[in-house]
Amino acid sequence: MVLLVVHITNLQGETKKESKPIAISHVTIIDVNGGPAHEDMTVVIDVGRIAAVGKNGRILIPENAEAVDGTGKFLIPGLWDMHVHMAGPSYLPLFLANGVTGIREMHAFFPASIFKMRQDIQGGKLLGPRIIAAGALIDGPMPFWPGSEVAGNDEEGRKAVQSLKKRGADFIKVYTKLPRPAYLAIVDEAKKQGLPFVGHVPESVSAAEASDLGQKSMEHLYGILLACSTEEEKIRQEEMEAMGRLDNTAIRPLMGRIQIKALDTYSEEKARVLFDKFAKNGTWQDPTLTVLRSLASLSDEKFTSDPRLKYMPAFLRSGWPKADPSKPPSEASASLKRIYQNASRLVIAMHKTGVKFLAGTDVTNPYCFPGFSLHDELALLVSEAKFSPLEALQCATLNPAIFLGMNKDLGTVDKGKIADLVLLDANPLENIKNTQKIAAVFTAGRYLPKSELEKMLKDSETPSGK
């Protein structure tokens, strides 16, 4: 299923016609398809696309091309963060400075603003990553988040999908509290409208059923642990009954307790059948280990003193919880740590089964930082979920391109593709943390050298008092 038929013509990413070509010489190209790295290569960029790729000295370089020396450096496709929530345009330079040239925006509190931002970036009025956007998520009555579309029944579900399609949504995001009739109507209407549907697995359906119905991606592993429980139906009924009578502040602790119950009744056999189904159905997983780790680390003073807080808007960071070393970790904190540890085990098991993965962070949640946390996610996929560096890198390059139906234009360093690229000072296949050693970024062919990236970061710092 191709995600972007409507907006694919806007993905050309062409620079202004007066811009000069760019020639990156003596560079090593990382083949994210899994082939050997290509050494001593030249890449020519013209009008926002890769015009030529070949051995150094064997391809024609335009006389007026801007020269970029790639000696000792490594070229990879631009990175994607496949689960973010924008808090405003201040995030844009943080993404680009970290080599994130594309994002999947999963819920905007002001949907019109994200669509306008997308349009301005596409039109060259604003510098930022490509934006693929849901606009607003669809939740049930008494939704968790402001700005949500609300659907309590079949008719409201269909109207929500139609409204989002009309406003410019690239896909539909479903959420936790959707009643079963509303979810089924959303699924049917999304298919009629030609829009994929992704998101949380609502409590009213099972992960297995959502996969069979065609939910294209599942976020944060929600619903999966419950689907692996020997007491799945009993626990699900308990949770649904509680959701009908509790407010949102009381529901969150309940969901944590439910996950612990599911973990205590985990069945390897049920898990194996479910994961086989995901692989067969092409149900992608976006585990967002970054946010799960954050939730499990809020009692860690070192974690909540992250120096990257200086890049976050004050109105956000002032609301993020801070660890109090004078207080012992709570029971809830211990449960969250256990849930996070189990999340890694789920990812390992699914990966072995052949389930496909995306890299996402859930940016704007506490201690999830635009751009920076994508590199944290890649590192966690390697250290915690036992991916190889190549497999982790694919989750932020090749896999998003395939998932979004854009692999003809993005995802690899090949002739004819859009020039969204990252130049690194070290080989990411030797150490995934080398994705953080950025020498330059190319977004739609625009060259952002390290000096400009550093200035973007410096300009993004916000004093603690503001």
Tab-separated table of C-alpha atoms in Angstrom:
chain	number	residue	atom	x	y	z
A	1	MET	CA	0.000	0.000	0.000
A	2	VAL	CA	1.459	3.366	-1.026
A	3	LEU	CA	1.069	5.975	1.658
A	4	LEU	CA	1.598	9.126	-0.354
A	5	VAL	CA	-0.186	9.318	-3.643
A	6	VAL	CA	-1.534	12.804	-3.025
A	7	HIS	CA	1.758	14.383	-1.973
A	8	ILE	CA	4.295	12.408	-3.976
A	9	THR	CA	4.666	15.212	-6.528
A	10	ASN	CA	5.742	17.472	-3.690
A	11	LEU	CA	8.615	15.177	-2.797
A	12	GLN	CA	10.796	16.333	-5.644
A	13	GLY	CA	12.669	18.560	-3.225
A	14	GLU	CA	14.143	20.606	-6.024
A	15	THR	CA	16.347	23.503	-5.086
A	16	LYS	CA	16.133	26.852	-6.822
A	17	LYS	CA	17.319	26.725	-10.390
A	18	GLU	CA	20.141	29.162	-9.723
A	19	SER	CA	21.687	26.832	-7.115
A	20	LYS	CA	24.964	25.222	-8.076
A	21	PRO	CA	25.531	21.486	-8.396
A	22	ILE	CA	27.445	19.790	-5.588
A	23	ALA	CA	30.135	17.152	-5.976
A	24	ILE	CA	31.088	14.986	-2.976
A	25	SER	CA	34.373	13.273	-3.817
A	26	HIS	CA	36.479	10.447	-2.310
A	27	VAL	CA	33.584	9.381	-0.064
A	28	THR	CA	32.602	5.907	1.131
A	29	ILE	CA	28.932	5.175	0.429
A	30	ILE	CA	27.133	2.918	2.900
A	31	ASP	CA	24.824	0.490	1.082
A	32	VAL	CA	21.824	0.177	3.405
A	33	ASN	CA	20.548	-2.696	1.263
A	34	GLY	CA	23.304	-4.748	2.902
A	35	GLY	CA	25.925	-4.808	0.163
A	36	PRO	CA	29.564	-3.882	0.750
A	37	ALA	CA	30.436	-0.223	1.263
A	38	HIS	CA	31.557	1.566	-1.915
A	39	GLU	CA	34.888	3.291	-1.352
A	40	ASP	CA	36.436	6.317	-3.087
A	41	MET	CA	33.194	7.393	-4.738
A	42	THR	CA	31.923	10.663	-6.172
A	43	VAL	CA	28.308	11.762	-5.799
A	44	VAL	CA	27.007	14.656	-7.891
A	45	ILE	CA	23.896	16.488	-6.713
A	46	ASP	CA	21.961	18.742	-9.062
A	47	VAL	CA	18.525	20.355	-8.729
A	48	GLY	CA	17.870	18.512	-5.490
A	49	ARG	CA	18.561	15.011	-6.770
A	50	ILE	CA	21.511	12.666	-7.101
A	51	ALA	CA	22.600	13.260	-10.697
A	52	ALA	CA	25.492	10.796	-10.773
A	53	VAL	CA	27.254	8.201	-8.610
A	54	GLY	CA	30.507	6.535	-9.565
A	55	LYS	CA	34.116	5.805	-8.824
A	56	ASN	CA	36.138	8.920	-8.224
A	57	GLY	CA	37.597	10.232	-11.505
A	58	ARG	CA	35.207	8.221	-13.672
A	59	ILE	CA	32.195	10.523	-13.795
A	60	LEU	CA	31.795	14.007	-15.204
A	61	ILE	CA	31.642	16.773	-12.619
A	62	PRO	CA	29.999	20.048	-13.712
A	63	GLU	CA	32.527	22.886	-13.898
A	64	ASN	CA	30.502	25.095	-11.572
A	65	ALA	CA	29.929	22.396	-8.942
A	66	GLU	CA	30.602	23.143	-5.287
A	67	ALA	CA	33.268	20.699	-4.114
A	68	VAL	CA	32.821	18.734	-0.874
A	69	ASP	CA	35.787	16.610	0.177
A	70	GLY	CA	34.546	13.265	1.440
A	71	THR	CA	37.954	11.791	2.174
A	72	GLY	CA	37.694	9.549	5.229
A	73	LYS	CA	33.966	10.172	5.468
A	74	PHE	CA	30.847	8.023	5.010
A	75	LEU	CA	27.635	8.896	3.169
A	76	ILE	CA	24.262	7.520	4.275
A	77	PRO	CA	20.656	8.315	3.308
A	78	GLY	CA	18.925	10.977	5.367
A	79	LEU	CA	17.443	9.680	8.613
A	80	TRP	CA	13.744	9.465	9.478
A	81	ASP	CA	12.110	9.705	12.890
A	82	MET	CA	8.896	7.768	12.374
A	83	HIS	CA	7.073	8.873	15.512
A	84	VAL	CA	7.162	12.515	16.546
A	85	HIS	CA	4.863	15.197	17.909
A	86	MET	CA	5.864	18.691	16.844
A	87	ALA	CA	5.717	21.463	19.425
A	88	GLY	CA	6.440	24.176	16.877
A	89	PRO	CA	8.981	25.331	14.282
A	90	SER	CA	11.779	25.451	16.876
A	91	TYR	CA	12.089	21.682	16.376
A	92	LEU	CA	12.973	21.945	12.678
A	93	PRO	CA	16.659	22.953	13.005
A	94	LEU	CA	17.157	20.348	15.732
A	95	PHE	CA	16.039	17.611	13.395
A	96	LEU	CA	18.207	18.761	10.506
A	97	ALA	CA	21.275	19.378	12.668
A	98	ASN	CA	21.018	15.717	13.691
A	99	GLY	CA	20.675	14.422	10.138
A	100	VAL	CA	16.931	13.783	10.431
A	101	THR	CA	15.623	14.818	7.012
A	102	GLY	CA	12.159	13.271	7.361
A	103	ILE	CA	9.595	12.848	10.141
A	104	ARG	CA	6.237	11.129	10.589
A	105	GLU	CA	4.089	13.497	12.655
A	106	MET	CA	1.630	11.386	14.632
A	107	HIS	CA	-0.638	13.984	16.271
A	108	ALA	CA	-0.554	17.757	16.205
A	109	PHE	CA	-2.509	19.694	18.802
A	110	PHE	CA	-3.148	22.262	16.049
A	111	PRO	CA	-3.425	20.210	12.834
A	112	ALA	CA	-3.675	23.240	10.543
A	113	SER	CA	-0.257	24.401	11.721
A	114	ILE	CA	1.457	21.124	10.845
A	115	PHE	CA	-0.089	21.068	7.385
A	116	LYS	CA	1.009	24.678	6.849
A	117	MET	CA	4.518	23.803	8.027
A	118	ARG	CA	4.594	20.861	5.633
A	119	GLN	CA	3.504	23.107	2.775
A	120	ASP	CA	6.086	25.791	3.572
A	121	ILE	CA	8.909	23.239	3.689
A	122	GLN	CA	7.800	21.696	0.415
A	123	GLY	CA	7.595	25.152	-1.155
A	124	GLY	CA	11.041	26.199	0.037
A	125	LYS	CA	9.722	28.917	2.373
A	126	LEU	CA	10.925	27.082	5.468
A	127	LEU	CA	13.987	24.928	6.096
A	128	GLY	CA	13.106	21.643	7.732
A	129	PRO	CA	12.692	17.903	7.302
A	130	ARG	CA	10.019	16.352	5.101
A	131	ILE	CA	6.804	15.974	7.054
A	132	ILE	CA	4.358	13.112	6.673
A	133	ALA	CA	1.414	13.926	8.930
A	134	ALA	CA	-1.740	12.474	10.425
A	135	GLY	CA	-2.898	15.897	11.557
A	136	ALA	CA	-4.865	14.639	14.546
A	137	LEU	CA	-5.296	11.182	16.014
A	138	ILE	CA	-8.746	9.640	16.421
A	139	ASP	CA	-9.686	8.534	19.942
A	140	GLY	CA	-12.870	7.555	21.719
A	141	PRO	CA	-15.034	9.698	24.014
A	142	MET	CA	-13.008	11.509	26.701
A	143	PRO	CA	-9.800	11.325	24.614
A	144	PHE	CA	-6.376	11.356	26.205
A	145	TRP	CA	-5.042	14.310	24.212
A	146	PRO	CA	-6.441	17.739	23.319
A	147	GLY	CA	-6.982	18.291	19.631
A	148	SER	CA	-8.031	14.682	19.034
A	149	GLU	CA	-10.814	13.727	16.673
A	150	VAL	CA	-13.469	11.946	18.733
A	151	ALA	CA	-15.326	8.880	17.512
A	152	GLY	CA	-17.713	7.006	19.757
A	153	ASN	CA	-19.557	5.099	17.069
A	154	ASP	CA	-19.573	4.017	13.417
A	155	GLU	CA	-20.832	7.333	12.002
A	156	GLU	CA	-18.396	9.477	13.989
A	157	GLY	CA	-15.523	7.233	12.969
A	158	ARG	CA	-16.291	7.648	9.275
A	159	LYS	CA	-16.751	11.406	9.586
A	160	ALA	CA	-13.414	11.727	11.386
A	161	VAL	CA	-11.601	9.938	8.569
A	162	GLN	CA	-13.345	12.026	5.932
A	163	SER	CA	-12.532	15.251	7.776
A	164	LEU	CA	-8.852	14.385	8.143
A	165	LYS	CA	-8.582	13.373	4.486
A	166	LYS	CA	-10.135	16.692	3.454
A	167	ARG	CA	-7.675	18.640	5.614
A	168	GLY	CA	-4.665	16.896	4.075
A	169	ALA	CA	-3.848	13.925	6.310
A	170	ASP	CA	-1.376	11.464	4.803
A	171	PHE	CA	-2.635	8.620	7.005
A	172	ILE	CA	-5.024	7.897	9.863
A	173	LYS	CA	-3.831	7.354	13.424
A	174	VAL	CA	-6.061	5.335	15.749
A	175	TYR	CA	-5.786	5.539	19.519
A	176	THR	CA	-6.317	3.686	22.751
A	177	LYS	CA	-9.896	4.465	23.812
A	178	LEU	CA	-11.705	3.884	20.520
A	179	PRO	CA	-14.802	1.710	20.933
A	180	ARG	CA	-14.849	-1.342	18.726
A	181	PRO	CA	-17.617	-0.138	16.329
A	182	ALA	CA	-15.782	3.167	15.806
A	183	TYR	CA	-12.464	1.415	15.127
A	184	LEU	CA	-14.015	-0.955	12.591
A	185	ALA	CA	-15.718	1.960	10.831
A	186	ILE	CA	-12.458	3.919	10.739
A	187	VAL	CA	-10.692	0.911	9.223
A	188	ASP	CA	-13.334	0.531	6.533
A	189	GLU	CA	-13.514	4.251	5.729
A	190	ALA	CA	-9.736	4.671	5.663
A	191	LYS	CA	-9.537	1.902	3.068
A	192	LYS	CA	-12.262	3.599	1.014
A	193	GLN	CA	-10.379	6.901	1.205
A	194	GLY	CA	-7.075	5.290	0.239
A	195	LEU	CA	-5.418	6.146	3.552
A	196	PRO	CA	-3.378	3.660	5.585
A	197	PHE	CA	-4.198	3.477	9.277
A	198	VAL	CA	-1.599	3.163	12.016
A	199	GLY	CA	-1.230	3.873	15.712
A	200	HIS	CA	-2.046	2.305	19.046
A	201	VAL	CA	-3.963	-0.936	19.195
A	202	PRO	CA	-7.205	0.168	20.895
A	203	GLU	CA	-8.185	-1.745	24.006
A	204	SER	CA	-11.401	-2.827	22.260
A	205	VAL	CA	-9.610	-5.020	19.700
A	206	SER	CA	-6.752	-7.497	19.849
A	207	ALA	CA	-3.381	-6.958	18.215
A	208	ALA	CA	-3.995	-10.077	16.129
A	209	GLU	CA	-7.290	-8.707	14.833
A	210	ALA	CA	-5.797	-5.272	14.129
A	211	SER	CA	-3.082	-6.952	12.088
A	212	ASP	CA	-5.604	-8.999	10.122
A	213	LEU	CA	-7.642	-5.849	9.454
A	214	GLY	CA	-4.566	-4.192	7.922
A	215	GLN	CA	-3.257	-1.811	10.588
A	216	LYS	CA	0.020	-0.879	8.925
A	217	SER	CA	2.080	-0.016	11.991
A	218	MET	CA	1.730	-0.474	15.736
A	219	GLU	CA	3.328	2.060	18.056
A	220	HIS	CA	5.146	1.583	21.380
A	221	LEU	CA	4.329	-2.164	21.406
A	222	TYR	CA	0.947	-1.232	22.930
A	223	GLY	CA	-1.475	-4.116	22.907
A	224	ILE	CA	1.149	-6.700	22.062
A	225	LEU	CA	1.988	-7.855	25.576
A	226	LEU	CA	-1.720	-8.223	26.316
A	227	ALA	CA	-2.169	-10.271	23.120
A	228	CYS	CA	0.508	-12.672	24.392
A	229	SER	CA	-1.244	-13.286	27.711
A	230	THR	CA	-3.038	-16.538	28.535
A	231	GLU	CA	-5.674	-14.331	30.206
A	232	GLU	CA	-5.976	-11.862	27.314
A	233	GLU	CA	-9.773	-11.648	27.160
A	234	LYS	CA	-10.239	-11.432	30.936
A	235	ILE	CA	-7.649	-8.662	31.295
A	236	ARG	CA	-8.990	-6.785	28.253
A	237	GLN	CA	-12.526	-6.816	29.656
A	238	GLU	CA	-11.273	-5.509	32.999
A	239	GLU	CA	-9.438	-2.669	31.291
A	240	MET	CA	-12.361	-1.698	29.064
A	241	GLU	CA	-14.747	-1.594	32.016
A	242	ALA	CA	-12.339	0.608	33.954
A	243	MET	CA	-11.889	2.979	31.010
A	244	GLY	CA	-15.620	3.560	30.961
A	245	ARG	CA	-15.704	4.835	34.535
A	246	LEU	CA	-12.291	6.385	35.257
A	247	ASP	CA	-10.854	9.724	34.172
A	248	ASN	CA	-7.555	9.912	32.294
A	249	THR	CA	-5.390	10.521	35.367
A	250	ALA	CA	-6.638	7.281	36.916
A	251	ILE	CA	-6.462	5.305	33.688
A	252	ARG	CA	-2.706	5.706	33.220
A	253	PRO	CA	-1.713	3.856	36.426
A	254	LEU	CA	-4.337	1.251	35.603
A	255	MET	CA	-2.748	0.609	32.209
A	256	GLY	CA	0.590	0.033	33.920
A	257	ARG	CA	-0.953	-2.521	36.267
A	258	ILE	CA	-2.665	-4.214	33.318
A	259	GLN	CA	0.661	-4.565	31.524
A	260	ILE	CA	2.205	-6.193	34.597
A	261	LYS	CA	-0.685	-8.655	34.726
A	262	ALA	CA	-0.148	-9.442	31.064
A	263	LEU	CA	3.571	-9.863	31.642
A	264	ASP	CA	2.927	-12.286	34.514
A	265	THR	CA	0.733	-14.421	32.237
A	266	TYR	CA	2.932	-14.232	29.120
A	267	SER	CA	2.733	-17.213	26.765
A	268	GLU	CA	5.634	-18.010	24.449
A	269	GLU	CA	3.290	-20.034	22.250
A	270	LYS	CA	0.764	-17.191	21.869
A	271	ALA	CA	3.613	-14.795	21.160
A	272	ARG	CA	5.048	-17.017	18.449
A	273	VAL	CA	1.677	-17.289	16.681
A	274	LEU	CA	1.120	-13.528	16.919
A	275	PHE	CA	4.566	-12.600	15.642
A	276	ASP	CA	4.210	-15.006	12.724
A	277	LYS	CA	0.964	-13.217	11.894
A	278	PHE	CA	2.683	-9.802	11.966
A	279	ALA	CA	5.388	-11.053	9.615
A	280	LYS	CA	2.864	-12.638	7.238
A	281	ASN	CA	0.528	-9.607	7.225
A	282	GLY	CA	3.312	-7.031	6.885
A	283	THR	CA	2.390	-5.371	10.183
A	284	TRP	CA	5.274	-3.012	11.011
A	285	GLN	CA	6.413	-2.225	14.543
A	286	ASP	CA	7.639	1.160	15.774
A	287	PRO	CA	8.713	0.263	19.321
A	288	THR	CA	9.939	3.744	20.384
A	289	LEU	CA	12.280	2.278	22.982
A	290	THR	CA	13.426	5.834	23.678
A	291	VAL	CA	10.162	6.911	25.281
A	292	LEU	CA	9.729	3.597	27.094
A	293	ARG	CA	13.200	4.036	28.586
A	294	SER	CA	12.351	7.626	29.545
A	295	LEU	CA	9.237	6.556	31.430
A	296	ALA	CA	11.312	3.951	33.272
A	297	SER	CA	14.069	6.442	34.152
A	298	LEU	CA	12.224	9.390	35.682
A	299	SER	CA	13.551	8.527	39.148
A	300	ASP	CA	17.154	8.725	37.875
A	301	GLU	CA	18.589	12.169	38.687
A	302	LYS	CA	21.327	11.795	36.071
A	303	PHE	CA	18.763	10.965	33.400
A	304	THR	CA	16.520	13.933	34.192
A	305	SER	CA	19.512	16.300	34.192
A	306	ASP	CA	20.199	15.643	30.498
A	307	PRO	CA	22.260	18.523	29.052
A	308	ARG	CA	20.085	18.489	25.923
A	309	LEU	CA	17.330	20.124	27.967
A	310	LYS	CA	18.840	23.436	26.847
A	311	TYR	CA	17.332	22.895	23.398
A	312	MET	CA	13.781	22.394	24.622
A	313	PRO	CA	11.204	25.199	24.912
A	314	ALA	CA	10.841	26.295	28.510
A	315	PHE	CA	7.091	25.678	28.540
A	316	LEU	CA	7.815	22.002	27.833
A	317	ARG	CA	10.800	21.284	30.035
A	318	SER	CA	9.227	23.051	33.002
A	319	GLY	CA	6.449	20.461	32.915
A	320	TRP	CA	8.703	17.438	32.630
A	321	PRO	CA	9.116	15.486	35.900
A	322	LYS	CA	12.435	15.776	37.728
A	323	ALA	CA	13.934	13.035	39.833
A	324	ASP	CA	14.000	13.666	43.580
A	325	PRO	CA	17.032	11.818	45.047
A	326	SER	CA	15.578	12.209	48.545
A	327	LYS	CA	12.690	9.900	47.673
A	328	PRO	CA	13.013	6.162	47.052
A	329	PRO	CA	11.757	4.859	43.680
A	330	SER	CA	8.016	4.215	43.748
A	331	GLU	CA	6.271	0.939	43.006
A	332	ALA	CA	5.110	2.466	39.707
A	333	SER	CA	8.713	3.236	38.800
A	334	ALA	CA	9.730	-0.381	39.401
A	335	SER	CA	6.850	-1.559	37.219
A	336	LEU	CA	7.855	0.793	34.404
A	337	LYS	CA	11.413	-0.508	34.532
A	338	ARG	CA	10.161	-4.061	34.271
A	339	ILE	CA	7.886	-3.160	31.335
A	340	TYR	CA	10.782	-1.461	29.532
A	341	GLN	CA	13.066	-4.451	30.037
A	342	ASN	CA	10.384	-6.722	28.639
A	343	ALA	CA	9.876	-4.412	25.638
A	344	SER	CA	13.382	-5.207	24.469
A	345	ARG	CA	12.648	-8.925	24.744
A	346	LEU	CA	9.500	-8.512	22.654
A	347	VAL	CA	11.447	-6.681	19.959
A	348	ILE	CA	14.141	-9.368	19.933
A	349	ALA	CA	11.534	-12.114	19.518
A	350	MET	CA	9.629	-10.286	16.785
A	351	HIS	CA	12.815	-9.416	14.927
A	352	LYS	CA	13.864	-13.082	14.904
A	353	THR	CA	10.453	-13.954	13.465
A	354	GLY	CA	10.879	-11.548	10.551
A	355	VAL	CA	8.657	-8.687	11.697
A	356	LYS	CA	9.616	-5.346	10.098
A	357	PHE	CA	10.685	-2.357	12.188
A	358	LEU	CA	10.795	1.437	12.060
A	359	ALA	CA	12.788	3.841	14.224
A	360	GLY	CA	10.723	6.362	16.161
A	361	THR	CA	11.104	8.311	19.400
A	362	ASP	CA	7.768	9.873	20.502
A	363	VAL	CA	9.426	13.280	20.607
A	364	THR	CA	7.785	15.886	22.864
A	365	ASN	CA	7.292	13.320	25.593
A	366	PRO	CA	9.618	13.906	28.564
A	367	TYR	CA	13.330	13.552	27.741
A	368	CYS	CA	12.706	12.723	24.100
A	369	PHE	CA	14.652	15.328	22.156
A	370	PRO	CA	14.024	16.322	18.517
A	371	GLY	CA	16.759	14.865	16.323
A	372	PHE	CA	19.016	13.772	19.162
A	373	SER	CA	16.745	10.994	20.387
A	374	LEU	CA	16.611	9.317	16.980
A	375	HIS	CA	20.283	8.458	17.531
A	376	ASP	CA	19.371	7.206	21.011
A	377	GLU	CA	16.765	4.946	19.429
A	378	LEU	CA	19.261	3.487	16.969
A	379	ALA	CA	21.696	2.826	19.807
A	380	LEU	CA	18.985	1.108	21.867
A	381	LEU	CA	17.985	-1.091	18.934
A	382	VAL	CA	21.578	-2.326	18.887
A	383	SER	CA	22.358	-2.517	22.610
A	384	GLU	CA	18.973	-3.659	23.932
A	385	ALA	CA	17.203	-5.319	20.981
A	386	LYS	CA	20.349	-6.922	19.507
A	387	PHE	CA	19.983	-5.479	16.003
A	388	SER	CA	23.169	-5.232	13.971
A	389	PRO	CA	24.261	-1.634	13.231
A	390	LEU	CA	23.089	-2.145	9.638
A	391	GLU	CA	19.663	-3.388	10.743
A	392	ALA	CA	19.267	-0.422	13.082
A	393	LEU	CA	20.326	2.000	10.354
A	394	GLN	CA	17.797	0.450	7.976
A	395	CYS	CA	15.038	1.254	10.496
A	396	ALA	CA	15.710	4.965	9.945
A	397	THR	CA	16.558	4.963	6.214
A	398	LEU	CA	15.516	2.146	3.900
A	399	ASN	CA	12.596	0.848	5.966
A	400	PRO	CA	10.764	4.204	6.237
A	401	ALA	CA	11.117	4.686	2.480
A	402	ILE	CA	9.609	1.247	1.841
A	403	PHE	CA	6.892	1.726	4.463
A	404	LEU	CA	5.874	5.096	3.023
A	405	GLY	CA	5.946	3.884	-0.563
A	406	MET	CA	8.755	6.340	-1.372
A	407	ASN	CA	11.615	3.962	-2.056
A	408	LYS	CA	11.801	5.095	-5.685
A	409	ASP	CA	12.786	8.524	-4.392
A	410	LEU	CA	14.356	7.973	-0.979
A	411	GLY	CA	16.050	5.442	1.289
A	412	THR	CA	19.345	4.711	-0.502
A	413	VAL	CA	22.227	6.622	-2.091
A	414	ASP	CA	21.484	6.000	-5.769
A	415	LYS	CA	21.340	7.997	-8.983
A	416	GLY	CA	18.001	9.703	-9.532
A	417	LYS	CA	16.937	9.769	-5.900
A	418	ILE	CA	16.235	12.884	-3.868
A	419	ALA	CA	19.438	14.158	-2.293
A	420	ASP	CA	18.498	13.760	1.379
A	421	LEU	CA	21.869	12.608	2.703
A	422	VAL	CA	24.089	12.665	5.789
A	423	LEU	CA	27.898	12.822	5.650
A	424	LEU	CA	29.544	11.157	8.658
A	425	ASP	CA	33.057	11.332	10.065
A	426	ALA	CA	33.033	7.632	11.018
A	427	ASN	CA	31.540	4.359	9.811
A	428	PRO	CA	28.086	3.659	11.350
A	429	LEU	CA	28.389	-0.043	10.543
A	430	GLU	CA	31.336	-0.313	12.925
A	431	ASN	CA	29.529	1.543	15.703
A	432	ILE	CA	25.943	2.759	15.381
A	433	LYS	CA	26.779	5.744	17.587
A	434	ASN	CA	28.833	7.050	14.670
A	435	THR	CA	25.562	8.344	13.186
A	436	GLN	CA	26.047	11.183	15.663
A	437	LYS	CA	29.382	12.203	14.107
A	438	ILE	CA	27.855	14.411	11.451
A	439	ALA	CA	30.071	16.359	9.049
A	440	ALA	CA	27.289	17.692	6.804
A	441	VAL	CA	23.637	17.262	5.927
A	442	PHE	CA	22.012	17.535	2.516
A	443	THR	CA	18.276	18.167	2.474
A	444	ALA	CA	16.704	18.104	-0.985
A	445	GLY	CA	20.206	18.819	-2.260
A	446	ARG	CA	20.819	21.852	-0.055
A	447	TYR	CA	24.247	21.624	1.537
A	448	LEU	CA	24.450	22.262	5.285
A	449	PRO	CA	28.107	22.022	6.361
A	450	LYS	CA	29.105	21.314	9.942
A	451	SER	CA	29.613	25.002	10.720
A	452	GLU	CA	26.026	25.745	9.739
A	453	LEU	CA	24.705	22.763	11.694
A	454	GLU	CA	26.563	23.917	14.795
A	455	LYS	CA	25.106	27.402	14.394
A	456	MET	CA	21.613	25.918	14.090
A	457	LEU	CA	22.121	24.122	17.394
A	458	LYS	CA	23.582	27.172	19.090
A	459	ASP	CA	20.693	29.321	17.940
A	460	SER	CA	18.265	26.711	19.269
A	461	GLU	CA	19.501	26.904	22.851
A	462	THR	CA	16.955	28.350	25.263
A	463	PRO	CA	18.110	29.921	28.559
A	464	SER	CA	16.733	28.185	31.624
A	465	GLY	CA	14.835	31.270	32.623
A	466	LYS	CA	12.906	31.579	29.363
